[in-house]
Coordinates of C-alpha atoms and ligand atoms in Angstrom, one line a residue:
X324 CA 0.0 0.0 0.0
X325 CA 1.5 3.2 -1.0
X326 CA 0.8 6.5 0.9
X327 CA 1.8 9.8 0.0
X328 CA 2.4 12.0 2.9
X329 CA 2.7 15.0 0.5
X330 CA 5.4 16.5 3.3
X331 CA 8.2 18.9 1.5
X332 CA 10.0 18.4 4.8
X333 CA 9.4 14.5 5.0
X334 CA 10.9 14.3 1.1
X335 CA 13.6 16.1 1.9
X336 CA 14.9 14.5 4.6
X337 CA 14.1 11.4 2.9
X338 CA 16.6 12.4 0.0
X339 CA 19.2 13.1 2.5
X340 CA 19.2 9.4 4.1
X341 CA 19.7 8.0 0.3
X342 CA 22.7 10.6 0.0
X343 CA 23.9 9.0 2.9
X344 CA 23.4 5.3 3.0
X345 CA 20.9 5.3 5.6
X346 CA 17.0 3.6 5.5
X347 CA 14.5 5.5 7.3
X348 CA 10.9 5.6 8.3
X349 CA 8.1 7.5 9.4
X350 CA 6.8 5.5 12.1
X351 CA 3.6 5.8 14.8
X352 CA 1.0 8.5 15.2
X353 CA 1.8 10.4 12.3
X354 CA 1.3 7.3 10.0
X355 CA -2.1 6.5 12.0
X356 CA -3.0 10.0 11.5
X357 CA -2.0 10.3 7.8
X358 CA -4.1 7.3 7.0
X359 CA -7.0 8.7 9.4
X360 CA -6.7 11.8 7.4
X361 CA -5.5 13.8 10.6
X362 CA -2.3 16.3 9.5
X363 CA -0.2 15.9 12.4
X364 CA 2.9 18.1 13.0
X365 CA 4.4 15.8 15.2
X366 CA 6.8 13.4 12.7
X367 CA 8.5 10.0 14.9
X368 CA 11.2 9.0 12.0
X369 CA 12.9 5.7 12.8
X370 CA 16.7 4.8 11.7
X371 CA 18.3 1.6 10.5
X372 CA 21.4 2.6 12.8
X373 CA 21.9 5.5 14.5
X374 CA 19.4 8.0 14.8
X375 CA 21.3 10.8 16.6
X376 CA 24.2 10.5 13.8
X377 CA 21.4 10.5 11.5
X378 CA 19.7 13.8 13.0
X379 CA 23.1 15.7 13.2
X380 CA 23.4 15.1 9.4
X381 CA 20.0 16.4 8.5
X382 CA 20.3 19.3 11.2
X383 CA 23.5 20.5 9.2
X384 CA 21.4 20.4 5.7
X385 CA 18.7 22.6 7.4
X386 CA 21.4 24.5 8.9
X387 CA 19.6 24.3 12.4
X388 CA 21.5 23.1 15.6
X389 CA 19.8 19.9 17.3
X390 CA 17.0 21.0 19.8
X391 CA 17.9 18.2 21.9
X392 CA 19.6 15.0 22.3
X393 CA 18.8 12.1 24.5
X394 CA 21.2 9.7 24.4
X395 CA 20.3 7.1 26.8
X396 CA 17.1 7.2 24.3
X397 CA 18.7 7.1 21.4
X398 CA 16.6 10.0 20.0
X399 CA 17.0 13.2 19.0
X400 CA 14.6 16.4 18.1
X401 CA 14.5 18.9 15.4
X402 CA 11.8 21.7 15.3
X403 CA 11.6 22.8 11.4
X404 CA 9.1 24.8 10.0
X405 CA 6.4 24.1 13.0
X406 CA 7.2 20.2 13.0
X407 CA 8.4 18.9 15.7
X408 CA 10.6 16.0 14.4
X409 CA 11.9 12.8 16.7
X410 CA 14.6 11.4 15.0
X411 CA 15.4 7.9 16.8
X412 CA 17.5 4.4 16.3
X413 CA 15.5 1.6 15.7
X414 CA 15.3 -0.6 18.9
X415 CA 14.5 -3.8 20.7
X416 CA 13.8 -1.9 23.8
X417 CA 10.2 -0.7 24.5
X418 CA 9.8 3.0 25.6
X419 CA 9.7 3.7 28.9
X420 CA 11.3 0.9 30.7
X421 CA 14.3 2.1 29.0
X422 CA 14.0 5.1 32.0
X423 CA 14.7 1.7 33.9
X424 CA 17.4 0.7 31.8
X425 CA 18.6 3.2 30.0
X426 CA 20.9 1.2 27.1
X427 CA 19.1 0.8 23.9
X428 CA 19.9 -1.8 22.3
X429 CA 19.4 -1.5 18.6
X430 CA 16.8 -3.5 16.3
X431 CA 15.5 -4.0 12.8
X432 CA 12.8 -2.6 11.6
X433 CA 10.5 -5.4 12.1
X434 CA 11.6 -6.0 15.8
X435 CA 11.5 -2.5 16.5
X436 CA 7.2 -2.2 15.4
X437 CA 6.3 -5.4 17.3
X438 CA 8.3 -3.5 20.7
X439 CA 5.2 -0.6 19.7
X440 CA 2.0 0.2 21.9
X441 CA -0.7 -1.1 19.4
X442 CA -0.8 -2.7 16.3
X443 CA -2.3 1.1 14.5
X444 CA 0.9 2.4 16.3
X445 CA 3.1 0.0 14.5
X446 CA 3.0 0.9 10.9
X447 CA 6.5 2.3 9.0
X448 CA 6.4 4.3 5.7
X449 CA 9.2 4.1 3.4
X450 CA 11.1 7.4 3.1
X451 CA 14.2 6.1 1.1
X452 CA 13.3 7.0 -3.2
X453 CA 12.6 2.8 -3.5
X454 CA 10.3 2.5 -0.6
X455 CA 8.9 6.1 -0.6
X456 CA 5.4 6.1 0.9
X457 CA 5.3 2.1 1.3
X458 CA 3.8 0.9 4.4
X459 CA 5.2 -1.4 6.5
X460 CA 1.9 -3.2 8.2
X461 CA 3.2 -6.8 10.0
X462 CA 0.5 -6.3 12.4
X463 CA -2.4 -5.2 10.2
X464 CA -2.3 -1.9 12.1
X465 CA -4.1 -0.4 9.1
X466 CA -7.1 -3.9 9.2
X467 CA -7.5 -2.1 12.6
X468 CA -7.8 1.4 11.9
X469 CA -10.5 0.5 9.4
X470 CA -12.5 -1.6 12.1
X471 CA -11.8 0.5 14.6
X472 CA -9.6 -1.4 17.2
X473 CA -7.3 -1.2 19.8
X474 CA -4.5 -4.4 19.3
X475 CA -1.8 -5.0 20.7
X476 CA 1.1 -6.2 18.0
X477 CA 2.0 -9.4 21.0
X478 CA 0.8 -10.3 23.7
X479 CA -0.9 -8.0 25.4
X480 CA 0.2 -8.9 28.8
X481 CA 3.8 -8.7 27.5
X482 CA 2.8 -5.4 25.7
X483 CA 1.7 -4.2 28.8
X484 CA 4.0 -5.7 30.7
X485 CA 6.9 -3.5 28.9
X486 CA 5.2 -1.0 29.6
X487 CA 2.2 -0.2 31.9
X488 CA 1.5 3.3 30.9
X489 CA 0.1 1.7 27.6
X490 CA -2.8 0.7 29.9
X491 CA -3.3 4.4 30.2
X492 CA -2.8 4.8 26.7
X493 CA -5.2 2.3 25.4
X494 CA -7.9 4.1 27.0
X495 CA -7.0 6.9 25.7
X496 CA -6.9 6.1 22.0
X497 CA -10.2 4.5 22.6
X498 CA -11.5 7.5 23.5
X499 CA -10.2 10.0 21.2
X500 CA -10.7 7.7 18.1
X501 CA -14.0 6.1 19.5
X502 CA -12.3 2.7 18.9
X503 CA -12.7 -0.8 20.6
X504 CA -10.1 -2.1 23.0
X505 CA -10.3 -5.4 21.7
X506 CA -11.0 -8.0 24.4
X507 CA -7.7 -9.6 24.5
X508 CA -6.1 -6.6 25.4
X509 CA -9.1 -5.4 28.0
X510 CA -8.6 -9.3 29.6
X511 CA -4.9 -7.9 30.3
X512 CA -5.7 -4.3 30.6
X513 CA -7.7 -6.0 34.1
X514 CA -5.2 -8.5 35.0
X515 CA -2.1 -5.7 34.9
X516 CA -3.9 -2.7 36.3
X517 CA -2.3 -2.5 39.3
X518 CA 1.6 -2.2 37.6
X519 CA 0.4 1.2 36.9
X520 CA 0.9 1.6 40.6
X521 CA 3.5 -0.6 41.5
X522 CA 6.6 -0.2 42.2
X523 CA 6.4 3.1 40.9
X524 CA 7.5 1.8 37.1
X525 CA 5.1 5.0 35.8
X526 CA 5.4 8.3 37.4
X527 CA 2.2 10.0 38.8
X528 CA 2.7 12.5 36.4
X529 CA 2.4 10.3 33.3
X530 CA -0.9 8.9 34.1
X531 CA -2.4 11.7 35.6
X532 CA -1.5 13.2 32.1
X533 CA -3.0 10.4 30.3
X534 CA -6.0 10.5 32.5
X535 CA -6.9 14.4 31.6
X536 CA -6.1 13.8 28.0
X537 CA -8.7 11.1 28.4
X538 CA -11.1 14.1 30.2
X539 CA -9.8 16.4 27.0
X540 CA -12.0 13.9 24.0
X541 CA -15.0 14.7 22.6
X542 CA -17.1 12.1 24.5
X543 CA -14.9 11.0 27.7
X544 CA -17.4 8.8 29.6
X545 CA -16.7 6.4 27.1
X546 CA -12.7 6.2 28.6
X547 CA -14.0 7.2 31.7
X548 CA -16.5 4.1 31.7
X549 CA -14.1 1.7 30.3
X550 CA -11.5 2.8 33.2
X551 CA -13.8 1.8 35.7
X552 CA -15.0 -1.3 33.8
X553 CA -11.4 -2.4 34.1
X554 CA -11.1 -1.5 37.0
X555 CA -8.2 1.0 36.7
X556 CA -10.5 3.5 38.0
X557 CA -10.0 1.9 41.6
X558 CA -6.5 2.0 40.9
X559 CA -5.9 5.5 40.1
X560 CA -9.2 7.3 41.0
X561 CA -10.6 5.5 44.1
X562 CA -12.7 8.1 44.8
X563 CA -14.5 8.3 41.7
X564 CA -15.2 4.4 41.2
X565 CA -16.2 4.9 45.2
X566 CA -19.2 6.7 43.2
X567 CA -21.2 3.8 41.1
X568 CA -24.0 1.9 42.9
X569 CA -27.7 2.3 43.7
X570 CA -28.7 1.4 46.8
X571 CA -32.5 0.6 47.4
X572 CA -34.4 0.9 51.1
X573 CA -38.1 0.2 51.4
X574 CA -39.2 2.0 48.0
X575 CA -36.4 4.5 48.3
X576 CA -33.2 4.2 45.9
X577 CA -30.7 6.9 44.6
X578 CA -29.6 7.5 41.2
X579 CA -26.1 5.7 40.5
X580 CA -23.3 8.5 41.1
X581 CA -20.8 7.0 38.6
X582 CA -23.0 7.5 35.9
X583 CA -24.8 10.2 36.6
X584 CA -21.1 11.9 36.7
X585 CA -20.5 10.7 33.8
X586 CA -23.3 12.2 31.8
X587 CA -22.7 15.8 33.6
X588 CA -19.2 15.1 32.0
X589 CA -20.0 14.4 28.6
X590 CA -22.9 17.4 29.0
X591 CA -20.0 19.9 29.9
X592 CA -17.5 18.6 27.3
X593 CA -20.4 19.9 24.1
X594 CA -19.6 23.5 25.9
X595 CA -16.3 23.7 27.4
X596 CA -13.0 22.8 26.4
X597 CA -11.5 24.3 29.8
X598 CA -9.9 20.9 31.3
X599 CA -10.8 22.4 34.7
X600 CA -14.3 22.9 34.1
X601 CA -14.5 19.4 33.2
X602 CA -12.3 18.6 36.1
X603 CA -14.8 19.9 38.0
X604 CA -18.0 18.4 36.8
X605 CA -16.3 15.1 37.4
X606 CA -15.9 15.6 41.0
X607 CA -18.6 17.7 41.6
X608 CA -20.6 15.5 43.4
X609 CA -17.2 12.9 44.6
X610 CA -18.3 13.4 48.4
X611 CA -21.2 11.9 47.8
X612 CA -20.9 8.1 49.2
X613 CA -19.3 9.8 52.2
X614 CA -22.5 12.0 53.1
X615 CA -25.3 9.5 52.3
X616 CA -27.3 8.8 54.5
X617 CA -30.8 7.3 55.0
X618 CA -33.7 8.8 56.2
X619 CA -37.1 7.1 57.7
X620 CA -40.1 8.4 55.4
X621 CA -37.5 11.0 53.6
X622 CA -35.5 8.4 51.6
X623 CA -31.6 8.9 50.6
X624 CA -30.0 12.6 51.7
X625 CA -26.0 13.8 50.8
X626 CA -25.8 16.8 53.0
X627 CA -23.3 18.9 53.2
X628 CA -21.8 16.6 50.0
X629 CA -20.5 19.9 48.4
X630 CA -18.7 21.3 51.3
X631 CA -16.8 18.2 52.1
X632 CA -16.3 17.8 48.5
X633 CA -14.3 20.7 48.1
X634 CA -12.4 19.8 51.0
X635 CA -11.2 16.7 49.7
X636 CA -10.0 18.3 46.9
X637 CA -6.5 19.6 47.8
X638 CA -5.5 15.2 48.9
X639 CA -6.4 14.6 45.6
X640 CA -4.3 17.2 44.1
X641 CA -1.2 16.5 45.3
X642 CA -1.9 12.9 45.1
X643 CA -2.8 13.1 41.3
X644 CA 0.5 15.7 40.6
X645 CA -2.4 18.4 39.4
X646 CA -1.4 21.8 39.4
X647 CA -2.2 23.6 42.7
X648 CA -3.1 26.7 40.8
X649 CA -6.1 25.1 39.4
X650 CA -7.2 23.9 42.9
X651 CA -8.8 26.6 44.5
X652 CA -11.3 26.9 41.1
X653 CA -12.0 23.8 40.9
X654 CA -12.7 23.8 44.9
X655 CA -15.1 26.8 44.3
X656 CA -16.7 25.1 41.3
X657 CA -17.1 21.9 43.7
X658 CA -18.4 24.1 46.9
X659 CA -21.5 26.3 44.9
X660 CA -22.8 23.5 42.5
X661 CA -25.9 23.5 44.5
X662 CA -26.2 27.6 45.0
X663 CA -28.3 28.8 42.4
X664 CA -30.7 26.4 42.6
X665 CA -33.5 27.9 44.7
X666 CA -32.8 31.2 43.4
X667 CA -34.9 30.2 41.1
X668 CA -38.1 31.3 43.2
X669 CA -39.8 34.7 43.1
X670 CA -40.1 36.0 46.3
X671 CA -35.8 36.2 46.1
X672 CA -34.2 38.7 47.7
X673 CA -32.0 41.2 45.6
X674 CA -29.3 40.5 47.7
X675 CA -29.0 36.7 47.5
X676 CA -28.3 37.0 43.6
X677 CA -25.7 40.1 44.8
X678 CA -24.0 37.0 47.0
X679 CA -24.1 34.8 44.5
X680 CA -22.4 36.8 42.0
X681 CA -19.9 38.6 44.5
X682 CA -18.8 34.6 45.7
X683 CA -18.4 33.2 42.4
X684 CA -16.6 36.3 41.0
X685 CA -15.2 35.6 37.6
X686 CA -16.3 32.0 37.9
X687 CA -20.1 32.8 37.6
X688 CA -20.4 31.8 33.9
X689 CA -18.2 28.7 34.6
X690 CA -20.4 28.1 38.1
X691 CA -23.9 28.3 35.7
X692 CA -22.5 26.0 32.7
X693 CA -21.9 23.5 35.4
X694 CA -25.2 23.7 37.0
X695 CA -26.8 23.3 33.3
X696 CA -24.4 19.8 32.9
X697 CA -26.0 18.6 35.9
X698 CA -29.3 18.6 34.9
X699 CA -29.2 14.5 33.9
X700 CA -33.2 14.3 34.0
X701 CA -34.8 11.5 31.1
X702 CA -38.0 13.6 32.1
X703 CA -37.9 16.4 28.5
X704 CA -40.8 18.6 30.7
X705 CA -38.2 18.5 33.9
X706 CA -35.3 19.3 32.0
X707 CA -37.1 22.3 30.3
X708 CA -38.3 23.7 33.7
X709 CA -34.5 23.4 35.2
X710 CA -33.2 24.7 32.1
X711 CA -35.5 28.0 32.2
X712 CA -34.8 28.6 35.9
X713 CA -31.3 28.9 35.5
X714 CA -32.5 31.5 32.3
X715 CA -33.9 33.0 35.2
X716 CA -31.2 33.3 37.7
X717 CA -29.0 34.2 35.2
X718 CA -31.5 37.1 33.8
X719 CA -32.0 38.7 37.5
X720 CA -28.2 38.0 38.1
X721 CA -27.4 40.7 35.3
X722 CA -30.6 43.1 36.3
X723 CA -28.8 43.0 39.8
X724 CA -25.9 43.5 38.7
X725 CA -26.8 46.3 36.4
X726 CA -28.6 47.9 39.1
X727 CA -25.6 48.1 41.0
X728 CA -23.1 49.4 38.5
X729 CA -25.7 52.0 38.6
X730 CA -25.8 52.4 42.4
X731 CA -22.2 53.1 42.2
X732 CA -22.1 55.4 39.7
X733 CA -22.1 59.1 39.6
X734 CA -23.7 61.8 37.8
X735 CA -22.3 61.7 34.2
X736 CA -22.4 65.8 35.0
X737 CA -19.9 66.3 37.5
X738 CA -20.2 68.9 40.5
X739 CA -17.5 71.6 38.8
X740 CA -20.1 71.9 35.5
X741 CA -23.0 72.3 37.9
X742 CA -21.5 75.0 40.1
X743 CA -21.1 76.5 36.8
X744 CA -24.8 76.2 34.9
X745 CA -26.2 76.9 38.2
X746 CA -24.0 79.6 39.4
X747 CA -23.4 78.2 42.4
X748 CA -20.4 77.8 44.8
X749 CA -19.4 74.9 46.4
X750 CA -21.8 73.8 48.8
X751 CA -25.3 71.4 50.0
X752 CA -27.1 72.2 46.9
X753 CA -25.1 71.0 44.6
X754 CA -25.2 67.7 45.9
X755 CA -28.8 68.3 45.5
X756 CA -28.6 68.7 42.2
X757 CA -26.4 65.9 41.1
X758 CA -28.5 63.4 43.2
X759 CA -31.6 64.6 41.8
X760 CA -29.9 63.9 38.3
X761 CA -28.7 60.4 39.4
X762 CA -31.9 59.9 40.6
X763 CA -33.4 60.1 37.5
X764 CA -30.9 58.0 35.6
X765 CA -32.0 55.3 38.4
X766 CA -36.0 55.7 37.8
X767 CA -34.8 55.5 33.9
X768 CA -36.2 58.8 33.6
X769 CA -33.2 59.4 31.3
X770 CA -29.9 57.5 30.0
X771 CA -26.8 57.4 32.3
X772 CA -24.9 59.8 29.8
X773 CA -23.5 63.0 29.5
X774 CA -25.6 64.7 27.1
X775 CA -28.9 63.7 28.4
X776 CA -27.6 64.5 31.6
X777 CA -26.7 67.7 30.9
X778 CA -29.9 68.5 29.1
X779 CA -32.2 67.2 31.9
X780 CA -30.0 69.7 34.5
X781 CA -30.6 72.7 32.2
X782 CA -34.3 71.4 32.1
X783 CA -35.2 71.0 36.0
X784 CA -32.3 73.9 37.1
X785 CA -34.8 76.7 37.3
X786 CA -37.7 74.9 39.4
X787 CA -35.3 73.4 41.3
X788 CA -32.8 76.3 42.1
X789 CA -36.2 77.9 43.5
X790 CA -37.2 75.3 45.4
X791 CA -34.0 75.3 47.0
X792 CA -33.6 78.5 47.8
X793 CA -37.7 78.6 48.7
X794 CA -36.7 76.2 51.4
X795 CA -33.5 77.9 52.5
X796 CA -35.7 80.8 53.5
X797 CA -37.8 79.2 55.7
X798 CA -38.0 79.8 59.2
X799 CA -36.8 76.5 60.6
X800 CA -39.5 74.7 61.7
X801 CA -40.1 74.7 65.9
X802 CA -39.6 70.9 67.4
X803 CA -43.0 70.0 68.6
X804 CA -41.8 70.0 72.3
X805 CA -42.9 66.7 74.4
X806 CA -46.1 66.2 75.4
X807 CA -47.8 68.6 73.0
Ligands
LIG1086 N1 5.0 4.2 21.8 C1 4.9 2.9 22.5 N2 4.6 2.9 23.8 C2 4.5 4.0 24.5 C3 4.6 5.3 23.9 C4 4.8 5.3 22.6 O1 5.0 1.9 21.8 N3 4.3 3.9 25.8 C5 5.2 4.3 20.4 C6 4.0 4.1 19.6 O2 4.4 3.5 18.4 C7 3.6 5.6 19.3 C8 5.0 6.2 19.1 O3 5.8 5.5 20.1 O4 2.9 5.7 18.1 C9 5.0 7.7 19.4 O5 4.5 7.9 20.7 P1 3.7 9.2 21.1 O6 4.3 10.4 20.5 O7 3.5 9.2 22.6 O8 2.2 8.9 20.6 P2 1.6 9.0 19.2 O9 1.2 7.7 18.7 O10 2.4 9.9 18.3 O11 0.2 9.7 19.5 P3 -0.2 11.2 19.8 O12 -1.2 11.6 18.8 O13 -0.8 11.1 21.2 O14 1.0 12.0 19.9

């Protein structure tokens, strides 16, 4: 099968490598990509020999030093023209036990594919002029692409095995491609689960990583759900799988946490692409199973779910390597889920939408897109109502809010203008004035600017001027003394 990847860059470098006696390949996601039709800008090109020699050669043609060098790797990178290109030896050793043991030793081609993730990961295209844009495909990588499946080139339990971050990465590619893990691989995906955690062969980092770009797809219940169906969840997200079950008293039961996350998830995801708005619908309601409790002739209650919520949010932080910075929004997120809910009613106090706005600050928009995910109703008519009541909240946060700016504003004409028109000096009645000018801008007699403002004092300066001095004149009036 012949592919063209159409890359100036790609055909260059290709060029070079038959100048030089060496045979190269493009290897991994950018071959899955190209034959998914995704342009990639990542390029992994594999060498027959030694890919750092290799790299310094083609960094001298594009007369660009090396942007790095791992040599316990192997590899080497070049940035040119916005690609970031990988230039590494082909190898026997799989990718990151080699942080374990860092010598590589060096392979064939063919050795060096089956060492790969999954078979859609293992393809090759020919870059040399007699191989150019042949695939390499021992695994039927390309069988799989088409059907939609996640292999694993060997035995998955030795695939995994090499590495257990693959586990991770399984899931992911599911996710983001909407493939199937095939059910070999899932078998072993359950069976190795817990050498994600062991011995600390993975870092934290790395599958916390995988985990959010599992969070980042289009539709990330589906990862989500096959995590916990394989029981990784437990491994790396206790507190999430903690959340699945229904529990039925008498004629009482509660919908199933797990999956009712999951859809506020997926709900968010159609609006967001902020990874910590998502973040935070997916633990929005995690203290859940720790506030339930049953109640005679009330049925199942979570009180105070979203407080303790938030608090457990900082353990699970540093536990999961996420960046403190993000903790106290997603604690905030976590902590009001429930708050505009009855401001929904109509006998609401001005106030309580002021409190609500002042407490979520910039996150009001954030705090409302959340609320709308967590509407999971199957009940249309419900999710209508719910739907309009946060159209309401939202409608008398802004009147409030617009209210206020007013409140706090001050007469577009300012005192020194006034003084003027009205020939006054500093003094009592020219706050008079002005107030009686913001009052009107507050009744919406007239606009809050400067010309109406202006026009509106030249209108009422007369009558009022008189009044004002009409009560300056007066005698002042006696105290009615006690008694009388
Ligand atoms: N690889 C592997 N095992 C890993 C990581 C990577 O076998 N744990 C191989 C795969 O062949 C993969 C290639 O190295 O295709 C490049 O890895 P990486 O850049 O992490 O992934 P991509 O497949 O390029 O996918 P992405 O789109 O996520 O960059």
């Amino acid at each position: 099968m012949i592919f063209d990847p159409q890359n100036i860059i790609l055909k260059k470098i290709g060029n070079a490598a038959d100048e030089s006696g060496y045979r190269i390949f493009v290897v991994g996601g950018y071959v899955r990509d190209l034959i998914l039709g995704v342009i990639d800008n990542d390029i992994d090109i594999m060498v027959l020999g030694d890919g750092i020699q290799f790299a310094e050669l083609i960094a001298e043609k594009f007369k660009k030093p090396l942007d790095a060098v791992y040599k316990n790797f192997a590899t080497a990178l070049l940035n040119i023209d916005g690609y970031k290109i990988e230039f590494a030896s082909a190898r026997k050793e799989s990718y990151n036990r080699s942080s374990r043991k860092p010598e590589v030793e060096t392979a064939g081609l063919n050795e060096d594919l089956s060492r790969r993730d999954f078979t859609i990961n293992a393809l090759a295209l020919g870059l040399n002029e007699d191989n150019y844009g042949i695939l390499t495909d021992n695994f039927n990588g390309y069988r799989d692409i088409q059907d939609k499946i996640i292999r694993t080139p060997l035995d998955p339990l030795k695939t995994f095995d090499d590495d257990p971050l693959r586990i991770m990465r399984a899931v992911r590619f599911a996710s983001r491609l909407n493939f199937k893990i095939d059910d070999r691989a899932f078998d072993a995906i359950k069976k190795m689960k817990d050498r994600l955690t062991e011995d600390k062969v993975v870092s934290q980092e790395r599958i916390t990583n995988e985990f959010l770009q599992i969070l980042m797809t289009d539709k990330p219940s589906y990862g989500l759900d096959l995590l916990f169906k394989s029981g990784v969840m437990d491994t790396i997200f206790p507190e999430l799988s903690a959340l699945a079950g229904v529990e039925q008293r008498k004629e009482y039961h509660h919908k199933d946490v797990f999956y009712h996350t999951l859809i506020v998830v997926d709900n968010i995801s159609l609006k967001t692409e902020n990874l910590w708005l998502r973040f935070a619908a997916l633990v929005h309601d995690i203290a859940k199973p720790r506030t339930k409790k049953f109640i005679e002739g009330t049925g199942w209650t979570f009180h105070g779910h979203e407080e303790l919520g938030a608090r457990m949010m900082k353990k699970i932080f540093i536990r999961m390597r996420l960046p403190i910075n993000k903790l106290e929004y997603v604690e905030k997120l976590v902590r009001m889920h429930l708050r505009p809910i009855p401001l929904a009613k109509d006998d609401v106090t001005d106030s309580a939408f002021r409190r609500l706005a002042a407490e979520a600050g910039n996150e009001l928009e954030d705090l409302l897109i959340l609320c709308r995910a967590d509407i999971t109703s199957k009940n249309p008519d419900k999710v209508s109502r719910f739907m309009n009541n946060y159209v309401l909240v939202e409608k008398k946060i802004i009147e409030v809010q617009e209210k206020d700016e007013l409140r706090n504003f001050q007469s577009p004409v300012r005192g020194n203008e006034i003084m003027e028109i009205c020939g006054l000096k500093e003094g009592r009645e020219v706050g008079i004035i002005k107030s009686k000018i913001e009052e009107a801008i507050l009744d919406g007699e007239i606009k809050n600017d400067y010309e109406e403002a202006k026009k509106y004092l030249l209108d009422i300066k007369d009558k009022l001027l008189s009044s004002i001095m009409i009560n300056k004149s007066k005698p002042p009036r006696l105290k009615k003394s006690a008694g009388s």
